[in-house]
PDB file of C-alpha atoms in Angstrom:
ATOM      1  CA  MET Q  11      25.224 -40.258   9.872  1.00  0.00           C
ATOM      2  CA  GLY Q  12      22.621 -39.471  12.718  1.00  0.00           C
ATOM      3  CA  TYR Q  13      19.746 -37.297  12.907  1.00  0.00           C
ATOM      4  CA  ASP Q  14      20.691 -33.528  12.580  1.00  0.00           C
ATOM      5  CA  ALA Q  15      18.014 -31.399  14.338  1.00  0.00           C
ATOM      6  CA  ALA Q  16      19.467 -28.052  13.520  1.00  0.00           C
ATOM      7  CA  ALA Q  17      19.611 -29.008   9.777  1.00  0.00           C
ATOM      8  CA  THR Q  18      16.186 -30.310   9.773  1.00  0.00           C
ATOM      9  CA  LYS Q  19      14.865 -27.004  11.583  1.00  0.00           C
ATOM     10  CA  ALA Q  20      16.790 -24.888   8.933  1.00  0.00           C
ATOM     11  CA  ARG Q  21      15.014 -26.989   6.208  1.00  0.00           C
ATOM     12  CA  ILE Q  22      11.542 -26.547   7.877  1.00  0.00           C
ATOM     13  CA  LEU Q  23      12.096 -22.773   8.277  1.00  0.00           C
ATOM     14  CA  GLU Q  24      13.184 -22.582   4.536  1.00  0.00           C
ATOM     15  CA  ALA Q  25      10.387 -24.674   3.271  1.00  0.00           C
ATOM     16  CA  ALA Q  26       7.808 -22.789   5.663  1.00  0.00           C
ATOM     17  CA  THR Q  27       8.941 -19.426   4.296  1.00  0.00           C
ATOM     18  CA  ARG Q  28       8.306 -20.550   0.837  1.00  0.00           C
ATOM     19  CA  GLU Q  29       4.937 -22.028   1.656  1.00  0.00           C
ATOM     20  CA  PHE Q  30       3.714 -19.064   3.746  1.00  0.00           C
ATOM     21  CA  ALA Q  31       4.930 -16.573   1.154  1.00  0.00           C
ATOM     22  CA  GLU Q  32       3.055 -18.517  -1.626  1.00  0.00           C
ATOM     23  CA  TYR Q  33      -0.242 -19.438   0.254  1.00  0.00           C
ATOM     24  CA  GLY Q  34      -0.410 -17.142   3.325  1.00  0.00           C
ATOM     25  CA  ILE Q  35      -1.123 -18.544   6.883  1.00  0.00           C
ATOM     26  CA  ALA Q  36      -4.588 -19.898   6.109  1.00  0.00           C
ATOM     27  CA  GLY Q  37      -3.645 -21.488   2.861  1.00  0.00           C
ATOM     28  CA  ALA Q  38      -0.289 -22.851   3.897  1.00  0.00           C
ATOM     29  CA  ARG Q  39      -0.156 -26.527   4.598  1.00  0.00           C
ATOM     30  CA  VAL Q  40       1.919 -28.355   6.957  1.00  0.00           C
ATOM     31  CA  ASP Q  41       1.935 -31.352   5.069  1.00  0.00           C
ATOM     32  CA  ARG Q  42       3.383 -29.314   1.944  1.00  0.00           C
ATOM     33  CA  ILE Q  43       6.047 -28.025   4.398  1.00  0.00           C
ATOM     34  CA  ALA Q  44       7.172 -31.266   5.571  1.00  0.00           C
ATOM     35  CA  VAL Q  45       7.405 -32.800   2.248  1.00  0.00           C
ATOM     36  CA  SER Q  46       9.187 -29.811   1.004  1.00  0.00           C
ATOM     37  CA  ALA Q  47      11.552 -29.843   4.084  1.00  0.00           C
ATOM     38  CA  SER Q  48      12.311 -33.756   3.752  1.00  0.00           C
ATOM     39  CA  ALA Q  49      10.824 -33.752   7.604  1.00  0.00           C
ATOM     40  CA  ASN Q  50       8.053 -35.420   9.212  1.00  0.00           C
ATOM     41  CA  LYS Q  51       5.016 -33.341  10.283  1.00  0.00           C
ATOM     42  CA  ARG Q  52       5.596 -34.334  13.909  1.00  0.00           C
ATOM     43  CA  ALA Q  53       9.107 -32.532  13.782  1.00  0.00           C
ATOM     44  CA  ILE Q  54       7.364 -29.451  12.795  1.00  0.00           C
ATOM     45  CA  TYR Q  55       4.957 -29.365  15.390  1.00  0.00           C
ATOM     46  CA  ASP Q  56       7.463 -30.520  18.083  1.00  0.00           C
ATOM     47  CA  TYR Q  57      10.133 -27.854  17.113  1.00  0.00           C
ATOM     48  CA  PHE Q  58       7.673 -24.901  16.084  1.00  0.00           C
ATOM     49  CA  GLY Q  59       4.225 -25.548  17.793  1.00  0.00           C
ATOM     50  CA  ASP Q  60       1.171 -24.842  15.575  1.00  0.00           C
ATOM     51  CA  LYS Q  61       1.142 -23.438  12.187  1.00  0.00           C
ATOM     52  CA  GLU Q  62       0.702 -19.754  13.414  1.00  0.00           C
ATOM     53  CA  GLN Q  63       3.743 -20.228  15.869  1.00  0.00           C
ATOM     54  CA  LEU Q  64       5.636 -21.227  12.816  1.00  0.00           C
ATOM     55  CA  PHE Q  65       4.624 -18.346  10.893  1.00  0.00           C
ATOM     56  CA  THR Q  66       5.671 -16.263  13.915  1.00  0.00           C
ATOM     57  CA  LYS Q  67       9.017 -17.733  13.605  1.00  0.00           C
ATOM     58  CA  VAL Q  68       9.250 -17.448  10.038  1.00  0.00           C
ATOM     59  CA  LEU Q  69       8.345 -13.797  10.043  1.00  0.00           C
ATOM     60  CA  SER Q  70      10.381 -12.820  12.996  1.00  0.00           C
ATOM     61  CA  ASP Q  71      13.386 -14.522  11.408  1.00  0.00           C
ATOM     62  CA  ALA Q  72      12.677 -12.691   8.161  1.00  0.00           C
ATOM     63  CA  CYS Q  73      12.556  -9.265  10.186  1.00  0.00           C
ATOM     64  CA  SER Q  74      15.773  -9.955  11.960  1.00  0.00           C
ATOM     65  CA  ARG Q  75      17.599 -10.618   8.486  1.00  0.00           C
ATOM     66  CA  LEU Q  76      16.362  -7.385   7.183  1.00  0.00           C
ATOM     67  CA  SER Q  77      17.276  -5.473  10.150  1.00  0.00           C
ATOM     68  CA  SER Q  78      20.827  -6.977  10.214  1.00  0.00           C
ATOM     69  CA  GLU Q  79      21.333  -6.862   6.433  1.00  0.00           C
ATOM     70  CA  VAL Q  80      19.908  -3.365   5.842  1.00  0.00           C
ATOM     71  CA  PRO Q  81      20.712  -1.702   9.317  1.00  0.00           C
ATOM     72  CA  LEU Q  82      19.635   1.991   9.869  1.00  0.00           C
ATOM     73  CA  GLU Q  83      22.136   3.969  12.132  1.00  0.00           C
ATOM     74  CA  GLU Q  84      22.486   7.586  13.493  1.00  0.00           C
ATOM     75  CA  GLY Q  85      23.570   9.876  10.661  1.00  0.00           C
ATOM     76  CA  ASP Q  86      22.417   7.636   7.822  1.00  0.00           C
ATOM     77  CA  ASP Q  87      20.939   9.229   4.882  1.00  0.00           C
ATOM     78  CA  LEU Q  88      17.190   8.374   4.900  1.00  0.00           C
ATOM     79  CA  ALA Q  89      16.585   8.351   1.168  1.00  0.00           C
ATOM     80  CA  GLU Q  90      19.547   5.998   0.686  1.00  0.00           C
ATOM     81  CA  TYR Q  91      18.058   3.675   3.407  1.00  0.00           C
ATOM     82  CA  ALA Q  92      14.966   3.616   1.592  1.00  0.00           C
ATOM     83  CA  VAL Q  93      16.717   2.580  -1.648  1.00  0.00           C
ATOM     84  CA  ARG Q  94      18.678  -0.072   0.206  1.00  0.00           C
ATOM     85  CA  VAL Q  95      15.406  -1.592   1.646  1.00  0.00           C
ATOM     86  CA  HIS Q  96      14.029  -1.582  -1.780  1.00  0.00           C
ATOM     87  CA  ASP Q  97      16.942  -3.464  -3.034  1.00  0.00           C
ATOM     88  CA  TYR Q  98      16.673  -6.015  -0.073  1.00  0.00           C
ATOM     89  CA  HIS Q  99      13.042  -6.431  -1.262  1.00  0.00           C
ATOM     90  CA  ARG Q 100      13.968  -7.060  -4.610  1.00  0.00           C
ATOM     91  CA  GLU Q 101      16.422  -9.737  -3.655  1.00  0.00           C
ATOM     92  CA  HIS Q 102      13.952 -11.248  -0.939  1.00  0.00           C
ATOM     93  CA  PRO Q 103      10.527 -10.586  -2.416  1.00  0.00           C
ATOM     94  CA  GLU Q 104       9.152 -13.354  -0.032  1.00  0.00           C
ATOM     95  CA  PHE Q 105       9.513 -10.803   2.769  1.00  0.00           C
ATOM     96  CA  LEU Q 106       6.999  -8.253   1.466  1.00  0.00           C
ATOM     97  CA  ARG Q 107       4.625 -11.171   0.765  1.00  0.00           C
ATOM     98  CA  LEU Q 108       4.869 -12.483   4.383  1.00  0.00           C
ATOM     99  CA  LEU Q 109       4.009  -8.765   5.632  1.00  0.00           C
ATOM    100  CA  MET Q 110       1.128  -8.667   3.218  1.00  0.00           C
ATOM    101  CA  TRP Q 111      -0.176 -12.166   4.258  1.00  0.00           C
ATOM    102  CA  GLU Q 112       0.255 -11.260   7.880  1.00  0.00           C
ATOM    103  CA  GLU Q 113      -1.770  -8.022   7.228  1.00  0.00           C
ATOM    104  CA  LEU Q 114      -4.825  -9.938   5.683  1.00  0.00           C
ATOM    105  CA  TYR Q 115      -4.707 -12.498   8.095  1.00  0.00           C
ATOM    106  CA  TYR Q 116      -4.405 -10.682  11.411  1.00  0.00           C
ATOM    107  CA  ARG Q 117      -6.082  -7.409  10.395  1.00  0.00           C
ATOM    108  CA  GLU Q 118      -7.016  -5.576  13.613  1.00  0.00           C
ATOM    109  CA  GLY Q 119      -5.563  -8.272  16.343  1.00  0.00           C
ATOM    110  CA  PRO Q 120      -2.115  -8.430  17.697  1.00  0.00           C
ATOM    111  CA  ILE Q 121       0.602  -9.748  15.198  1.00  0.00           C
ATOM    112  CA  PRO Q 122       3.443 -12.075  15.516  1.00  0.00           C
ATOM    113  CA  ALA Q 123       6.385 -10.761  17.697  1.00  0.00           C
ATOM    114  CA  GLU Q 124       4.751  -7.425  17.954  1.00  0.00           C
ATOM    115  CA  GLU Q 125       6.229  -6.309  21.059  1.00  0.00           C
ATOM    116  CA  TRP Q 126       9.822  -6.949  19.663  1.00  0.00           C
ATOM    117  CA  ARG Q 127       8.984  -5.454  16.239  1.00  0.00           C
ATOM    118  CA  THR Q 128       7.597  -2.294  17.865  1.00  0.00           C
ATOM    119  CA  GLU Q 129      10.892  -1.935  19.938  1.00  0.00           C
ATOM    120  CA  ARG Q 130      12.805  -2.203  16.763  1.00  0.00           C
ATOM    121  CA  TYR Q 131      10.812   0.339  14.933  1.00  0.00           C
ATOM    122  CA  ARG Q 132      10.856   2.703  18.060  1.00  0.00           C
ATOM    123  CA  ARG Q 133      14.680   2.536  17.663  1.00  0.00           C
ATOM    124  CA  LYS Q 134      14.594   3.557  13.984  1.00  0.00           C
ATOM    125  CA  THR Q 135      11.908   6.201  15.017  1.00  0.00           C
ATOM    126  CA  GLY Q 136      14.539   7.826  17.363  1.00  0.00           C
ATOM    127  CA  ILE Q 137      17.243   7.894  14.426  1.00  0.00           C
ATOM    128  CA  VAL Q 138      14.373   9.623  12.467  1.00  0.00           C
ATOM    129  CA  ALA Q 139      13.930  12.243  15.463  1.00  0.00           C
ATOM    130  CA  ALA Q 140      17.406  12.621  15.561  1.00  0.00           C
ATOM    131  CA  ALA Q 141      17.782  13.573  11.853  1.00  0.00           C
ATOM    132  CA  GLN Q 142      14.786  15.983  12.310  1.00  0.00           C
ATOM    133  CA  ARG Q 143      16.775  17.686  15.289  1.00  0.00           C
ATOM    134  CA  GLU Q 144      20.000  17.742  13.102  1.00  0.00           C
ATOM    135  CA  GLY Q 145      17.827  19.778  10.371  1.00  0.00           C
ATOM    136  CA  ARG Q 146      18.373  17.096   7.773  1.00  0.00           C
ATOM    137  CA  VAL Q 147      14.813  16.025   7.297  1.00  0.00           C
ATOM    138  CA  ARG Q 148      11.442  18.019   7.762  1.00  0.00           C
ATOM    139  CA  CYS Q 149      10.228  18.570  11.195  1.00  0.00           C
ATOM    140  CA  ASP Q 150       6.619  19.258  10.546  1.00  0.00           C
ATOM    141  CA  VAL Q 151       5.855  15.488  10.516  1.00  0.00           C
ATOM    142  CA  ARG Q 152       6.134  13.187  13.555  1.00  0.00           C
ATOM    143  CA  PRO Q 153       9.214  11.187  13.307  1.00  0.00           C
ATOM    144  CA  ASP Q 154       6.941   7.998  13.757  1.00  0.00           C
ATOM    145  CA  ALA Q 155       4.767   9.162  10.794  1.00  0.00           C
ATOM    146  CA  LEU Q 156       7.573  10.098   8.646  1.00  0.00           C
ATOM    147  CA  LEU Q 157       9.236   6.618   9.167  1.00  0.00           C
ATOM    148  CA  PHE Q 158       5.944   4.785   8.344  1.00  0.00           C
ATOM    149  CA  MET Q 159       5.373   7.265   4.989  1.00  0.00           C
ATOM    150  CA  LEU Q 160       8.972   6.335   3.973  1.00  0.00           C
ATOM    151  CA  LEU Q 161       8.691   2.639   4.398  1.00  0.00           C
ATOM    152  CA  SER Q 162       5.086   2.675   2.673  1.00  0.00           C
ATOM    153  CA  LEU Q 163       6.698   4.539  -0.095  1.00  0.00           C
ATOM    154  CA  VAL Q 164       9.375   1.854  -0.577  1.00  0.00           C
ATOM    155  CA  ASN Q 165       7.063  -1.227   0.178  1.00  0.00           C
ATOM    156  CA  TRP Q 166       4.396  -0.104  -2.263  1.00  0.00           C
ATOM    157  CA  ALA Q 167       6.825   0.876  -4.944  1.00  0.00           C
ATOM    158  CA  THR Q 168       8.429  -2.464  -4.570  1.00  0.00           C
ATOM    159  CA  GLY Q 169       5.624  -4.916  -3.852  1.00  0.00           C
ATOM    160  CA  ALA Q 170       2.720  -3.574  -6.183  1.00  0.00           C
ATOM    161  CA  GLU Q 171       4.383  -4.515  -9.284  1.00  0.00           C
ATOM    162  CA  GLN Q 172       1.042  -5.065 -11.070  1.00  0.00           C
ATOM    163  CA  LEU Q 173      -0.156  -1.397 -10.376  1.00  0.00           C
ATOM    164  CA  ARG Q 174       3.122  -0.096 -11.258  1.00  0.00           C
ATOM    165  CA  ARG Q 175       2.835  -1.724 -14.574  1.00  0.00           C
ATOM    166  CA  VAL Q 176      -0.583  -0.508 -15.209  1.00  0.00           C
ATOM    167  CA  ILE Q 177       0.118   2.996 -14.156  1.00  0.00           C
ATOM    168  CA  THR Q 178       3.629   3.328 -15.858  1.00  0.00           C
ATOM    169  CA  GLY Q 179       3.380   0.895 -18.472  1.00  0.00           C
ATOM    170  CA  GLY Q 180       6.376  -0.956 -17.150  1.00  0.00           C
ATOM    171  CA  MET Q 181       9.583   0.777 -15.519  1.00  0.00           C
ATOM    172  CA  ALA Q 182      12.986  -0.395 -15.551  1.00  0.00           C
ATOM    173  CA  GLU Q 183      14.465  -1.079 -12.378  1.00  0.00           C
ATOM    174  CA  ASP Q 184      17.048   1.613 -12.629  1.00  0.00           C
ATOM    175  CA  GLU Q 185      14.544   4.160 -13.367  1.00  0.00           C
ATOM    176  CA  LEU Q 186      12.495   2.878 -10.481  1.00  0.00           C
ATOM    177  CA  ARG Q 187      15.295   3.184  -7.975  1.00  0.00           C
ATOM    178  CA  ARG Q 188      16.080   6.720  -9.302  1.00  0.00           C
ATOM    179  CA  SER Q 189      12.320   7.551  -8.802  1.00  0.00           C
ATOM    180  CA  LEU Q 190      11.974   6.062  -5.294  1.00  0.00           C
ATOM    181  CA  ARG Q 191      15.226   7.959  -4.218  1.00  0.00           C
ATOM    182  CA  ALA Q 192      14.057  11.196  -5.676  1.00  0.00           C
ATOM    183  CA  SER Q 193      10.453  10.653  -4.114  1.00  0.00           C
ATOM    184  CA  ALA Q 194      11.986   9.844  -0.801  1.00  0.00           C
ATOM    185  CA  VAL Q 195      14.150  12.912  -0.907  1.00  0.00           C
ATOM    186  CA  ALA Q 196      11.266  15.253  -1.550  1.00  0.00           C
ATOM    187  CA  MET Q 197       9.121  13.659   1.046  1.00  0.00           C
ATOM    188  CA  LEU Q 198      11.788  13.788   3.702  1.00  0.00           C
ATOM    189  CA  ALA Q 199      12.561  17.485   3.007  1.00  0.00           C
ATOM    190  CA  GLY Q 200       9.021  18.553   2.637  1.00  0.00           C
ATOM    191  CA  LYS Q 201       9.511  20.083  -0.502  1.00  0.00           C
ATOM    192  CA  ASP Q 202       6.305  20.668  -2.768  1.00  0.00           C
ATOM    193  CA  VAL Q 203       6.625  19.044  -6.092  1.00  0.00           C
TER     194      VAL Q 203
END
């Protein structure tokens, strides 16, 4: 059987996802990715360019998967959307790790696929704005800020497991999901609690 470029690319992306999630951009090693993917280093550079370009591809693919597997559509219950995003993060913990490494590495500069990601979030912001116009969520906060706070609630509740353990002494997953949903409902409604 001959060389299968598509299969090699897929193995490289899978190995790179694990490597970047574990070590970040600065700590990731192309040598380890090559070994893990059963590919040679040259193939990685030929297919994806340098390490930052490979990270951009990994993160862009991860963002696309999240958007496709956890869509947000007009009329959706935003608190339920938050719980669905949480569930996705629990099943795919590498996604939040990639975002955290990205935050640490790029700091103030441009981020991978920024324009494309900004456009995706603009669409979601439009859905939040529609929910505001329909009276389903609070109107005293800008829709982009409300979306950011909702996703911050989800991401921090899901990704900061050590802090959650320190504060709560440990919380069962079903209790976390209920608390997340209740907090999202209160935040979206503008209720003082």
